[in-house]
PDB file of C-alpha atoms in Angstrom:
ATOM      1  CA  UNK A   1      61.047  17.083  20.696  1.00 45.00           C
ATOM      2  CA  UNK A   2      59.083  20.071  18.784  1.00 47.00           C
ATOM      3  CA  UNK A   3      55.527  20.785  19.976  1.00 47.00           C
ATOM      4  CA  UNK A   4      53.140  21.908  17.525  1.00 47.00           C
ATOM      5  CA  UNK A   5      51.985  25.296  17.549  1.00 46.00           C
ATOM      6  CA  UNK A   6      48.314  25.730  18.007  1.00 44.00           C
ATOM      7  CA  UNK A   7      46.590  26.771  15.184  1.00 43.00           C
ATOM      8  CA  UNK A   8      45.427  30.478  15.233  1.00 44.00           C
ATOM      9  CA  UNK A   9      42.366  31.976  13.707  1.00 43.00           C
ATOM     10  CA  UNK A  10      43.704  34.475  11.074  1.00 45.00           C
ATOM     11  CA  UNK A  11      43.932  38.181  12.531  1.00 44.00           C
ATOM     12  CA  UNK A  12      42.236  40.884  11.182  1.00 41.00           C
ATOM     13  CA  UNK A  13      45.199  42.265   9.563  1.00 41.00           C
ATOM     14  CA  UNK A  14      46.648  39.229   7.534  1.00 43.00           C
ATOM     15  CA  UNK A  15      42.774  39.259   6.339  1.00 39.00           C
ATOM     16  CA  UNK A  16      43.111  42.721   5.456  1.00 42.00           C
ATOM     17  CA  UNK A  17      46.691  42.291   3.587  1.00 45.00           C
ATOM     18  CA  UNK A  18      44.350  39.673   1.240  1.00 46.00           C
ATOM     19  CA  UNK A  19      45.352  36.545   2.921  1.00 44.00           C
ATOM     20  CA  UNK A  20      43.356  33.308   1.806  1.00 45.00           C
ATOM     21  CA  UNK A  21      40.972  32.200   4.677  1.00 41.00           C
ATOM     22  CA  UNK A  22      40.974  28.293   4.786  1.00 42.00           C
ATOM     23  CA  UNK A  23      38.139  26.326   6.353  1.00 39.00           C
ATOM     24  CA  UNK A  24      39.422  23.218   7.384  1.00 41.00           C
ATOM     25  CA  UNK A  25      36.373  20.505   8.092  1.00 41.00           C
ATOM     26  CA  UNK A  26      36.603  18.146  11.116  1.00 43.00           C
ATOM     27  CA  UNK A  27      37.357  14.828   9.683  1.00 44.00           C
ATOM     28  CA  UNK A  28      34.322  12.332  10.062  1.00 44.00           C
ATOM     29  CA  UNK A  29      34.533   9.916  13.080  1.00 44.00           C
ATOM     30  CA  UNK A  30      35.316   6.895  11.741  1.00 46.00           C
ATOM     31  CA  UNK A  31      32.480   5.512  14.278  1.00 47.00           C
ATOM     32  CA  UNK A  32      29.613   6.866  11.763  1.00 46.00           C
ATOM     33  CA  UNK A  33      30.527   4.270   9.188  1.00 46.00           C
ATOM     34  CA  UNK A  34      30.299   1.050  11.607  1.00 52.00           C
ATOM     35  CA  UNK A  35      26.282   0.865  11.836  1.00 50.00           C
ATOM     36  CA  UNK A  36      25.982   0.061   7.572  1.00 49.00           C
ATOM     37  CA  UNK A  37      29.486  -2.398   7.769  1.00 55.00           C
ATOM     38  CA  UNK A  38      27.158  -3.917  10.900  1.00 60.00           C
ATOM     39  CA  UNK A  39      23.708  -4.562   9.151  1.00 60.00           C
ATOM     40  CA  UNK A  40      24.469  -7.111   6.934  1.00 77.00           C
ATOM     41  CA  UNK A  41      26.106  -8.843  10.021  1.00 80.00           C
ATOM     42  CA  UNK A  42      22.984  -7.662  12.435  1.00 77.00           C
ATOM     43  CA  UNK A  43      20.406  -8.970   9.458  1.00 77.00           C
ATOM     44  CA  UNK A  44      21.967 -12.553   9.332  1.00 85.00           C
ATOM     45  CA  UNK A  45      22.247 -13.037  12.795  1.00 86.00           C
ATOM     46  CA  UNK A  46      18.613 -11.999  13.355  1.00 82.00           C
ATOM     47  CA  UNK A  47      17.547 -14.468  11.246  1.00 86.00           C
ATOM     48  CA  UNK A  48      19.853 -17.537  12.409  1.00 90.00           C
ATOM     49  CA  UNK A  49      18.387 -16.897  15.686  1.00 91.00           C
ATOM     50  CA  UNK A  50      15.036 -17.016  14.344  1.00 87.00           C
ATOM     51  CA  UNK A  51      15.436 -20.293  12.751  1.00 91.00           C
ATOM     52  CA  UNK A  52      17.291 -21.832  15.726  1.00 94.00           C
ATOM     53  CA  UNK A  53      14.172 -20.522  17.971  1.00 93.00           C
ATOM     54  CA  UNK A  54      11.560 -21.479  15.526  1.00 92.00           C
ATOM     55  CA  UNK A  55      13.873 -24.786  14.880  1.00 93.00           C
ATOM     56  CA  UNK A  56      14.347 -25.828  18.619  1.00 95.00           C
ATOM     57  CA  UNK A  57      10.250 -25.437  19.087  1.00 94.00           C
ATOM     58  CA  UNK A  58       9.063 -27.900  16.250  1.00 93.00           C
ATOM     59  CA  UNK A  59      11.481 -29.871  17.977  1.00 94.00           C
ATOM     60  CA  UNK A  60      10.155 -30.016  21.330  1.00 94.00           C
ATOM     61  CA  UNK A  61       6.854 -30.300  19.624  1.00 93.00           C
ATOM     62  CA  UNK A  62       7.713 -33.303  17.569  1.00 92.00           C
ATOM     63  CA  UNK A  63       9.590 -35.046  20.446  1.00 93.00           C
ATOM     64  CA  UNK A  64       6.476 -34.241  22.818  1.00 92.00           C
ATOM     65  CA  UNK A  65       3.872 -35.882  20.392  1.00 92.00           C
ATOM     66  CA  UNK A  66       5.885 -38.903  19.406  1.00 91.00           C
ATOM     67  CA  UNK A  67       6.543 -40.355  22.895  1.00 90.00           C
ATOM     68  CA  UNK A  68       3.408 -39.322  24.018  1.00 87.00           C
ATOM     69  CA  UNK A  69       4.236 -36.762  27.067  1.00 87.00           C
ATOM     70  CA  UNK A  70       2.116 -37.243  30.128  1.00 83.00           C
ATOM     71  CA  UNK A  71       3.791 -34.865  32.856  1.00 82.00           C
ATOM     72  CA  UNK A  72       0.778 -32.752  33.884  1.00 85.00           C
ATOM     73  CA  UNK A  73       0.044 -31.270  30.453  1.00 87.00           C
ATOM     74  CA  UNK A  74      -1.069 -34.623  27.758  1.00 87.00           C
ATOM     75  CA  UNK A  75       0.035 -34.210  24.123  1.00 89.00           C
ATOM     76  CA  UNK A  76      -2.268 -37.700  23.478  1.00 86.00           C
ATOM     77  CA  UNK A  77      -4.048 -36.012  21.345  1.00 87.00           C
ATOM     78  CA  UNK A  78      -1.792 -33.129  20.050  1.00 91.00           C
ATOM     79  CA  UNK A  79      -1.237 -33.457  16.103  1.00 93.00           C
ATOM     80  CA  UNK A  80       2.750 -33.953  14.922  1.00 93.00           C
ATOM     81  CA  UNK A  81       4.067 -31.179  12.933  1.00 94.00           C
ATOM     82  CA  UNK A  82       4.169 -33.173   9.808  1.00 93.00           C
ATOM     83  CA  UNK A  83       0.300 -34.184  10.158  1.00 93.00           C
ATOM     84  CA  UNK A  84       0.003 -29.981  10.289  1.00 94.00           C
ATOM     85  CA  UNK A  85       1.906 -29.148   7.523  1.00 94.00           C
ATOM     86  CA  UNK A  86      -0.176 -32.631   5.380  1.00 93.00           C
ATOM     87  CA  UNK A  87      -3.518 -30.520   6.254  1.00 91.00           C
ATOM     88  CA  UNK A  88      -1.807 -27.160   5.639  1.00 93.00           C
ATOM     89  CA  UNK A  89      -0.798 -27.970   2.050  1.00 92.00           C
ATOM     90  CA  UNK A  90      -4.840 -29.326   1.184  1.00 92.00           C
ATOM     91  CA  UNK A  91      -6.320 -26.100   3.148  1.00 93.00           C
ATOM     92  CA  UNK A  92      -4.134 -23.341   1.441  1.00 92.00           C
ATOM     93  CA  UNK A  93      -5.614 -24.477  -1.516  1.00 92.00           C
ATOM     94  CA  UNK A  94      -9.345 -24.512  -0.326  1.00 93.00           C
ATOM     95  CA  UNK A  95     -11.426 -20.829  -1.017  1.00 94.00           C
ATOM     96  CA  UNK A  96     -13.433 -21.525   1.616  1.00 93.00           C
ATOM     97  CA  UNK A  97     -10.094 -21.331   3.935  1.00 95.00           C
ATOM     98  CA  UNK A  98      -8.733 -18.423   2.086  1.00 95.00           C
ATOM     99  CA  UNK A  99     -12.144 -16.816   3.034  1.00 95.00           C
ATOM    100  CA  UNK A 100     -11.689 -16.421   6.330  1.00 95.00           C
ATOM    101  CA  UNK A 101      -8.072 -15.721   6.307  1.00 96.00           C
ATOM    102  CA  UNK A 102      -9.235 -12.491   4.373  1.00 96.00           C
ATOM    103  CA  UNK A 103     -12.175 -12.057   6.296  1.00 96.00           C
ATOM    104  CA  UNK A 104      -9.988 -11.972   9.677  1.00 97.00           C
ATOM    105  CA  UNK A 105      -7.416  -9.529   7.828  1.00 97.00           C
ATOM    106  CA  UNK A 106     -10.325  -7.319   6.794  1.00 96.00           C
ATOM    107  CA  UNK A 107     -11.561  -6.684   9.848  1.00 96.00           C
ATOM    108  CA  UNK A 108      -8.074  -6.391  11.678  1.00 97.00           C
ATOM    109  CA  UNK A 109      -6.768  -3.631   9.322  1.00 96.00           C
ATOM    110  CA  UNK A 110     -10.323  -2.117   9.594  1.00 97.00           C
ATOM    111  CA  UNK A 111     -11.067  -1.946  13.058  1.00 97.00           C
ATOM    112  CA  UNK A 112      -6.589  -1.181  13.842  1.00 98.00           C
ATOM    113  CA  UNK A 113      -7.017   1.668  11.247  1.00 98.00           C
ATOM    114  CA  UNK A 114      -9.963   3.214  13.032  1.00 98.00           C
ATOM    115  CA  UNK A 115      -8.010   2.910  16.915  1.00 98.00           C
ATOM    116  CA  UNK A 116      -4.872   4.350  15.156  1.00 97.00           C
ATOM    117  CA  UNK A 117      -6.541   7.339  14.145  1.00 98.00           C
ATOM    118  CA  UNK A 118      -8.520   8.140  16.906  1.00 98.00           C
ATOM    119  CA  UNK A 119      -6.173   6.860  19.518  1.00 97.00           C
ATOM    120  CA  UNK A 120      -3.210   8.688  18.397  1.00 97.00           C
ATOM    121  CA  UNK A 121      -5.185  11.839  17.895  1.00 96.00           C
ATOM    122  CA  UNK A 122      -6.708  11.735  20.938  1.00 97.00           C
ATOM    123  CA  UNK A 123      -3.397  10.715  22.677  1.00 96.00           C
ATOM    124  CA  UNK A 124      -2.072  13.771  21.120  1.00 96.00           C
ATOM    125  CA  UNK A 125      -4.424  15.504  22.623  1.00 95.00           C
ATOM    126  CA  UNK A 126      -4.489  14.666  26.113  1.00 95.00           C
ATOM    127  CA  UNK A 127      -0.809  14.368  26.814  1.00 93.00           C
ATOM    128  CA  UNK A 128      -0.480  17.970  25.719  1.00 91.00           C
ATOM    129  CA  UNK A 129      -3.658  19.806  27.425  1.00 93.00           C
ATOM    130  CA  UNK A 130      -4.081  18.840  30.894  1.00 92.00           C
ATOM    131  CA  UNK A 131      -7.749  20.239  30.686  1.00 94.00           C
ATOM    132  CA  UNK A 132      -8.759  17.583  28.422  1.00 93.00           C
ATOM    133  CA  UNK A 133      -6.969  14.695  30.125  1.00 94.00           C
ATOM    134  CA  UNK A 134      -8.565  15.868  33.469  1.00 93.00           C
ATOM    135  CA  UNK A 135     -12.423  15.881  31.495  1.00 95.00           C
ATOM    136  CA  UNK A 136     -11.410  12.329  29.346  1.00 95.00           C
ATOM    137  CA  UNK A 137      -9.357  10.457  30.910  1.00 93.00           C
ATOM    138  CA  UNK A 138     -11.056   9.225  34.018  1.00 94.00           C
ATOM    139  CA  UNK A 139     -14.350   7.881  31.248  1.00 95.00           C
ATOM    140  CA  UNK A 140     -11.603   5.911  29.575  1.00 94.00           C
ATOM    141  CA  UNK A 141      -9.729   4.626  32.579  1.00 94.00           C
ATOM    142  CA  UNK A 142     -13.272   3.148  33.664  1.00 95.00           C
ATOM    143  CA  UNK A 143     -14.027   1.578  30.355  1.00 94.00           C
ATOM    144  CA  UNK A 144      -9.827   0.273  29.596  1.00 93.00           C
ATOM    145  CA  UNK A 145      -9.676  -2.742  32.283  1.00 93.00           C
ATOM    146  CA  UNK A 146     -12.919  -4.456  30.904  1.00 93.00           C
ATOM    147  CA  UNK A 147     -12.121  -7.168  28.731  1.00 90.00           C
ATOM    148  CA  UNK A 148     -12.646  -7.527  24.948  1.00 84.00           C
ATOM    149  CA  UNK A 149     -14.511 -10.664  24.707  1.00 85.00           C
ATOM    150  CA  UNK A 150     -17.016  -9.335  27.922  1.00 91.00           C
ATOM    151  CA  UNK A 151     -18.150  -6.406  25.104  1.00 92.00           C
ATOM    152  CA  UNK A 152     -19.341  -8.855  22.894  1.00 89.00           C
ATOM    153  CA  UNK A 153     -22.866  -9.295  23.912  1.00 90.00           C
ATOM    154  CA  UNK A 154     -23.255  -5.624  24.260  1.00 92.00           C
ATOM    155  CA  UNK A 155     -21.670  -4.515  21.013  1.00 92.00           C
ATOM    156  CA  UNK A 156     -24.260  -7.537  19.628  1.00 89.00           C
ATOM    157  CA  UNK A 157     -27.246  -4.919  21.039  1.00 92.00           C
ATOM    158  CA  UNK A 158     -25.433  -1.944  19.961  1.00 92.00           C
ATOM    159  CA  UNK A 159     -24.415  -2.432  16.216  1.00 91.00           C
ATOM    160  CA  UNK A 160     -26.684  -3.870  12.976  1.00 90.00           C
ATOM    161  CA  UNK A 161     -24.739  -6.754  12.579  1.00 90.00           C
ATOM    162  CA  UNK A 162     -21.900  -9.240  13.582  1.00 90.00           C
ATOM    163  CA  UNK A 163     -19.495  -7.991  11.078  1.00 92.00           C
ATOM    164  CA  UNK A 164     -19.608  -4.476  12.473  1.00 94.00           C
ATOM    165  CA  UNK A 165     -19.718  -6.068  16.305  1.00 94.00           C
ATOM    166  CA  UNK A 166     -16.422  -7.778  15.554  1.00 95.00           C
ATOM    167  CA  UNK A 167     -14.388  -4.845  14.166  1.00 95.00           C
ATOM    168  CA  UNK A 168     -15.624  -2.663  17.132  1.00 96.00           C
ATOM    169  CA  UNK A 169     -14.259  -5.380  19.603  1.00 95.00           C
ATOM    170  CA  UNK A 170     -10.978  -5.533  17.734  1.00 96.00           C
ATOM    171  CA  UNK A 171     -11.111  -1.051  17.604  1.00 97.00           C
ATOM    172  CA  UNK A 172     -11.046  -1.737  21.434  1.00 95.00           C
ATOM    173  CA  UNK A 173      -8.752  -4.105  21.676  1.00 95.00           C
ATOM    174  CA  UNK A 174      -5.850  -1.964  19.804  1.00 97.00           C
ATOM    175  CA  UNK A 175      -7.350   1.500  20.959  1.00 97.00           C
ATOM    176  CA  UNK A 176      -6.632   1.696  25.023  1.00 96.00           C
ATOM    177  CA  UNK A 177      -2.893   0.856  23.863  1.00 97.00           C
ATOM    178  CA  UNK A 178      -2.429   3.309  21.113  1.00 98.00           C
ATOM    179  CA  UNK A 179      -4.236   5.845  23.224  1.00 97.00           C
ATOM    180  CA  UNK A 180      -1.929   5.229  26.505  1.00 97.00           C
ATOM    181  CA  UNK A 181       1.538   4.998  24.968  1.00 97.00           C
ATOM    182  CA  UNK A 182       0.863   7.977  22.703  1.00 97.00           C
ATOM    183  CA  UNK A 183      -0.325  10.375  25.784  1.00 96.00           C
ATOM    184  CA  UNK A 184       2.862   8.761  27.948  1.00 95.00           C
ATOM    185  CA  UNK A 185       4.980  10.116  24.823  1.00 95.00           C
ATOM    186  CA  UNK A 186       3.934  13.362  24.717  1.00 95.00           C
ATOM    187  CA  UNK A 187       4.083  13.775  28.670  1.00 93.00           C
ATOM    188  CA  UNK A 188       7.701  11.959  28.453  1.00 92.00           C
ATOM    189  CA  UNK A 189       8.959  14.953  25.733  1.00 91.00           C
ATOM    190  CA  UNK A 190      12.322  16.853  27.499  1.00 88.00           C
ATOM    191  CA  UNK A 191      10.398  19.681  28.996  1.00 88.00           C
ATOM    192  CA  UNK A 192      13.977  21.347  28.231  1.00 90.00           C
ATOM    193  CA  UNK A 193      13.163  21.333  24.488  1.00 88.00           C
ATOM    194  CA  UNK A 194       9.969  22.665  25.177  1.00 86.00           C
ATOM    195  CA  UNK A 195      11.048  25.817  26.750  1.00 89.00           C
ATOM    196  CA  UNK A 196      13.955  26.150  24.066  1.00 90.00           C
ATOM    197  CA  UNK A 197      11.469  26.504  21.381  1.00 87.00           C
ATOM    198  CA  UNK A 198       9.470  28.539  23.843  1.00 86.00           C
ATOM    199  CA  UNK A 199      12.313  31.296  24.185  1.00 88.00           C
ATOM    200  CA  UNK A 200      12.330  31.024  19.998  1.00 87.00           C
ATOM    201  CA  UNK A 201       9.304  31.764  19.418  1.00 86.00           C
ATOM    202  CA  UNK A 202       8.297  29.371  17.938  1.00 85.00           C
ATOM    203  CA  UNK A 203       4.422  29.466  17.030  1.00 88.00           C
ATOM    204  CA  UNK A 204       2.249  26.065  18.390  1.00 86.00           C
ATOM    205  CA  UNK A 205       1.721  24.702  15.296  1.00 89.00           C
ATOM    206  CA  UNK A 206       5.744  24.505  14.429  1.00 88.00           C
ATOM    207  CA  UNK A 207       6.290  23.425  18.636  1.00 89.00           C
ATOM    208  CA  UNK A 208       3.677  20.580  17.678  1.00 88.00           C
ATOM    209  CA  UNK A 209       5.106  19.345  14.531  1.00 89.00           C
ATOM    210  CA  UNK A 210       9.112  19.883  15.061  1.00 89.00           C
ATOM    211  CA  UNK A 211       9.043  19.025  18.974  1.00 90.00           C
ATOM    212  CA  UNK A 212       6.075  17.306  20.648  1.00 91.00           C
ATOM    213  CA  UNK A 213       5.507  14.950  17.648  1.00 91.00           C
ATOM    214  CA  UNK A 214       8.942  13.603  17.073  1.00 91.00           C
ATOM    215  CA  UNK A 215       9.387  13.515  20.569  1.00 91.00           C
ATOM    216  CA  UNK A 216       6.585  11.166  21.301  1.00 94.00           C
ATOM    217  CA  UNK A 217       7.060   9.203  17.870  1.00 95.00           C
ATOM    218  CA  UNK A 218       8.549   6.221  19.807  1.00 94.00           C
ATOM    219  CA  UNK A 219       5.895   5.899  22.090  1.00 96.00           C
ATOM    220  CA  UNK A 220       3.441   6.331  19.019  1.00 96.00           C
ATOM    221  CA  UNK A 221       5.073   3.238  17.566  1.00 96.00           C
ATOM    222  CA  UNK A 222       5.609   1.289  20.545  1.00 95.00           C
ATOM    223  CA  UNK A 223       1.416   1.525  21.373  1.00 97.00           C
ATOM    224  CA  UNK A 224       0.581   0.475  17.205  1.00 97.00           C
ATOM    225  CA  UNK A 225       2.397  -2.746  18.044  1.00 96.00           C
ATOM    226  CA  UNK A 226       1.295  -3.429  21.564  1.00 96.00           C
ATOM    227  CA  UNK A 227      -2.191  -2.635  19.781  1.00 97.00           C
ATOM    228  CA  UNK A 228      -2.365  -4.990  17.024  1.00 97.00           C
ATOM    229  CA  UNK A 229      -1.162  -7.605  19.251  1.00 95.00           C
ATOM    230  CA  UNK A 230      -4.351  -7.185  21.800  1.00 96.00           C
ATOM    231  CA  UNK A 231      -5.939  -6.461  18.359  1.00 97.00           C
ATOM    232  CA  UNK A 232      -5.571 -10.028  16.806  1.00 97.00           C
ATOM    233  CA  UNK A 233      -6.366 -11.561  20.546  1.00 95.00           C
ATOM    234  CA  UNK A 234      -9.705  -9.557  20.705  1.00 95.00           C
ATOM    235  CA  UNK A 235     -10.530 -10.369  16.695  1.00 96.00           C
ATOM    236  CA  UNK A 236      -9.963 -13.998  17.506  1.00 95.00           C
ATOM    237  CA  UNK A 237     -12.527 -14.198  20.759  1.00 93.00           C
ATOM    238  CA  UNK A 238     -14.916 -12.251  19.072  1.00 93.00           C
ATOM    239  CA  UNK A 239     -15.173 -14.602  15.844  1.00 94.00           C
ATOM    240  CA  UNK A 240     -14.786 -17.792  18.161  1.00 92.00           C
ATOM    241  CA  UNK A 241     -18.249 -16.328  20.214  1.00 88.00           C
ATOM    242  CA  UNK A 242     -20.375 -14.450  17.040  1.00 80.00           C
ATOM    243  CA  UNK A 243     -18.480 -15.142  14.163  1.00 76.00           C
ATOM    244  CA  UNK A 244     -19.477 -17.308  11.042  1.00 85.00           C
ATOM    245  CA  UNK A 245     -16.469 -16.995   9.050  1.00 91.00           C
ATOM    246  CA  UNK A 246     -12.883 -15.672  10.312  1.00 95.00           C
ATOM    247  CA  UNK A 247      -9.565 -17.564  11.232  1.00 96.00           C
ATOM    248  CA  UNK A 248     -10.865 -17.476  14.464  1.00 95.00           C
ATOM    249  CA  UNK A 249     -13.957 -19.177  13.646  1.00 95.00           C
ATOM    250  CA  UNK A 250     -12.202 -21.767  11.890  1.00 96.00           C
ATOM    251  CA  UNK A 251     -10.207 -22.875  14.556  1.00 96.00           C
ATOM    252  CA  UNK A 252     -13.441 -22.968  16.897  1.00 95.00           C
ATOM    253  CA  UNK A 253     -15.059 -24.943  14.634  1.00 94.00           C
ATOM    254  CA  UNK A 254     -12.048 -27.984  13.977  1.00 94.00           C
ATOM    255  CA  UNK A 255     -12.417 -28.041  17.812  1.00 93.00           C
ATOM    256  CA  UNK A 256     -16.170 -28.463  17.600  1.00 92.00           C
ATOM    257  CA  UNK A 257     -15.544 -31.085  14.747  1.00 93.00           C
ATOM    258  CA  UNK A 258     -12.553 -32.927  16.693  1.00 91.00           C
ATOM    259  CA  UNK A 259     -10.265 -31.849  13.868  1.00 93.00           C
ATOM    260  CA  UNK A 260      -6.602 -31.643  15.557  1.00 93.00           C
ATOM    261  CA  UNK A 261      -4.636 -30.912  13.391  1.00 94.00           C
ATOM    262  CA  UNK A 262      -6.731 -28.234  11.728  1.00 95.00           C
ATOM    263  CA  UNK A 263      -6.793 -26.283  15.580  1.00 95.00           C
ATOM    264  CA  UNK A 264      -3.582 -26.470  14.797  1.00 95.00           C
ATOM    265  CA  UNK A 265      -2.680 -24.929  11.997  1.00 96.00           C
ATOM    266  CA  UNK A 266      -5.493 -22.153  12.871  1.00 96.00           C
ATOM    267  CA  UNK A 267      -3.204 -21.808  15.698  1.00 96.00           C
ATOM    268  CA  UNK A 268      -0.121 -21.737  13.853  1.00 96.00           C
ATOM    269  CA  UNK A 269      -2.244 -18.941  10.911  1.00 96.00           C
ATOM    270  CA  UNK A 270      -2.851 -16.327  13.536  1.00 96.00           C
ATOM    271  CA  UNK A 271       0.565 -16.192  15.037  1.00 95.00           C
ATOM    272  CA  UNK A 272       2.136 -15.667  11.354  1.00 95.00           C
ATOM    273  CA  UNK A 273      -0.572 -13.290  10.853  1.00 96.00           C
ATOM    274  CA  UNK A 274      -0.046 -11.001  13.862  1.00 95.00           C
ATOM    275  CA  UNK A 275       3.672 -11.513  13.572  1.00 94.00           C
ATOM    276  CA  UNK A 276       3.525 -10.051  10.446  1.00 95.00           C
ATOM    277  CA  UNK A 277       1.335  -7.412  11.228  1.00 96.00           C
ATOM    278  CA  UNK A 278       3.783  -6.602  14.151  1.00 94.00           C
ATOM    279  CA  UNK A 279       6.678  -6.538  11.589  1.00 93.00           C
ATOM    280  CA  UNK A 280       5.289  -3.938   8.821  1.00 95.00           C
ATOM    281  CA  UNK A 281       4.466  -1.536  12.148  1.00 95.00           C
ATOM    282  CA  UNK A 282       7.929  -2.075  12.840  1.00 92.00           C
ATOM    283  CA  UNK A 283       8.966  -1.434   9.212  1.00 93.00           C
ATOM    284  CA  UNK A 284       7.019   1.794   8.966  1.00 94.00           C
ATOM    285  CA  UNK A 285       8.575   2.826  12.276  1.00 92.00           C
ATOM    286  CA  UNK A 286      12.280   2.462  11.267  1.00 90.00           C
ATOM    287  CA  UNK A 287      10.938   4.578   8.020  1.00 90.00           C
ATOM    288  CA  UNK A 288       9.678   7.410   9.631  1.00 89.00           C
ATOM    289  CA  UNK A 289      11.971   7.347  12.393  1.00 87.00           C
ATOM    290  CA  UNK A 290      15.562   6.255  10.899  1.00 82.00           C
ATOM    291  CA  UNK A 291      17.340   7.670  13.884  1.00 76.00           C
ATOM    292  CA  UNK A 292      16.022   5.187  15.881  1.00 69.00           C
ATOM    293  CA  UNK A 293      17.531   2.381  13.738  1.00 61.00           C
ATOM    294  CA  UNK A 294      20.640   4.214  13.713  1.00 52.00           C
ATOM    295  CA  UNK A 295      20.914   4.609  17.442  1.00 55.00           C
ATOM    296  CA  UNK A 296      19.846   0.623  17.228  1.00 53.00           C
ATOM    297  CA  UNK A 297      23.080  -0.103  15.175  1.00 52.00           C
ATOM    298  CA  UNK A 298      25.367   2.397  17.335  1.00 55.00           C
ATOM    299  CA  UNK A 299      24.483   0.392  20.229  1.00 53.00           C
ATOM    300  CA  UNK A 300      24.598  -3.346  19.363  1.00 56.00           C
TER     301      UNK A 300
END
């Protein structure tokens, strides 16, 4: 049996005599190409197993109503599923319902914007200096464990009007989550990396934008979507309490009127709502971080 020789770098002499230096590439792991033959595969079975989950729970709804479950919880008066979707089809076409669908996606956009910006920032900010998280942090870790919906007769004294009341309770709401999961990030980045760039050289500004910021990027993300979450939960309290108009107030206000099936489909409108919200996060996530979706795909 012959052994291959190993293959020899080319000595300075044969490079001398004019011998032709050939580079040969490593051939691409055939691994890299599974993720893309996987997504179309990963996509459809996403979505089966939405629609069996989504499928299996209007069951158990409709099962529950029509033989009338008694066993501790009552769905006597629970609406069916089609009775929701008979009311759904005359609201959707109603402005007045349309108005407060708006209304509620006005003010969460508004008041998620304005904790994105300053929670991230400031998140930025105290994960890196330990100064400022030493001077900040303990004033925020007082105000984070009171509850949205116990602000709302103080931010009723402290702003002009309801509509500026509301999107400060939902700014709360997404801020303490944003702000938490963006300083964890920054604290979490390999301090390894750090001192690599460190022994570079690098200036701050290029160890801020090429280390510490795509190193707490996932953290960033994961706190936007925790944050709209607690976002639509505060939003809702806040227009059930002080709200005229609002998704939120809507639903309040079929309960006030003994209007079932209208609670709900109000019910049914804010979890679309925030799951949808939740989704473009995730969206703008995988676009700003695609390594994370292919690291996703690598490991399925």
């Amino acid at each position: 049996m012959r052994i291959a020789e190993p293959v020899m770098a080319p000595s300075a002499k044969s490079l001398a005599a004019g011998a032709p230096l050939v580079v040969v590439a490593p051939a691409t792991a055939p691994a890299s190409a599974k993720p893309a033959r996987r997504l179309p595969w990963r996509a459809l079975r996403t979505a089966l197993s939405a629609a069996l989950s989504l499928g299996a729970l209007l069951l158990a709804w409709h099962l529950a109503v029509k033989y009338r479950l008694d066993f501790y919880i009552r769905f006597n008066n629970i609406p069916a599923p089609a009775a929701v979707w008979e009311d759904a089809q005359t609201l959707f076409a109603n402005a007045r319902f349309q108005k407060h669908i708006y209304l509620s996606l006005q003010r969460i956009f508004l008041g998620f914007a304005i904790a994105s910006v300053i929670g991230v920032g400031l998140g930025l900010l105290l994960g890196r200096f330990r100064t400022a998280r030493e001077l900040v942090f303990p004033a925020l870790e007082v105000l984070r464990p009171i509850p949205a919906i116990a602000w709302v007769p103080m931010s009723i004294m402290l702003w002009p009007s309801n509509e500026v009341s509301i999107v400060f309770i939902t700014f709360l709401g997404a801020f303490f989550p944003i702000l938490l999961n963006t300083m964890q990030g920054v604290q979490a980045v390999d301090k390894v990396l750090v001192r690599a760039a460190q022994s570079l050289g690098v200036t701050q500004r290029a160890m801020f934008f090429e280390v510490i910021l795509p190193g707490a990027l996932p953290h960033v993300f994961t706190g936007l979507a925790l944050g709209m979450g607690v976002a639509w939960v505060s939003l809702i309290a806040a227009e059930m309490i002080s709200g005229q108009f609002g998704i939120g107030y809507f639903t309040w206000e079929a309960y006030s009127l003994v209007r079932y099936s209208e609670i709900a489909l109000g019910m049914i409108v804010i979890g679309v709502l925030g799951l949808l919200c939740s989704g473009l996060i995730r969206l703008v996530g995988r676009s700003v971080m695609p390594w994370m979706a292919y690291d996703a795909a690598n490991h399925d």
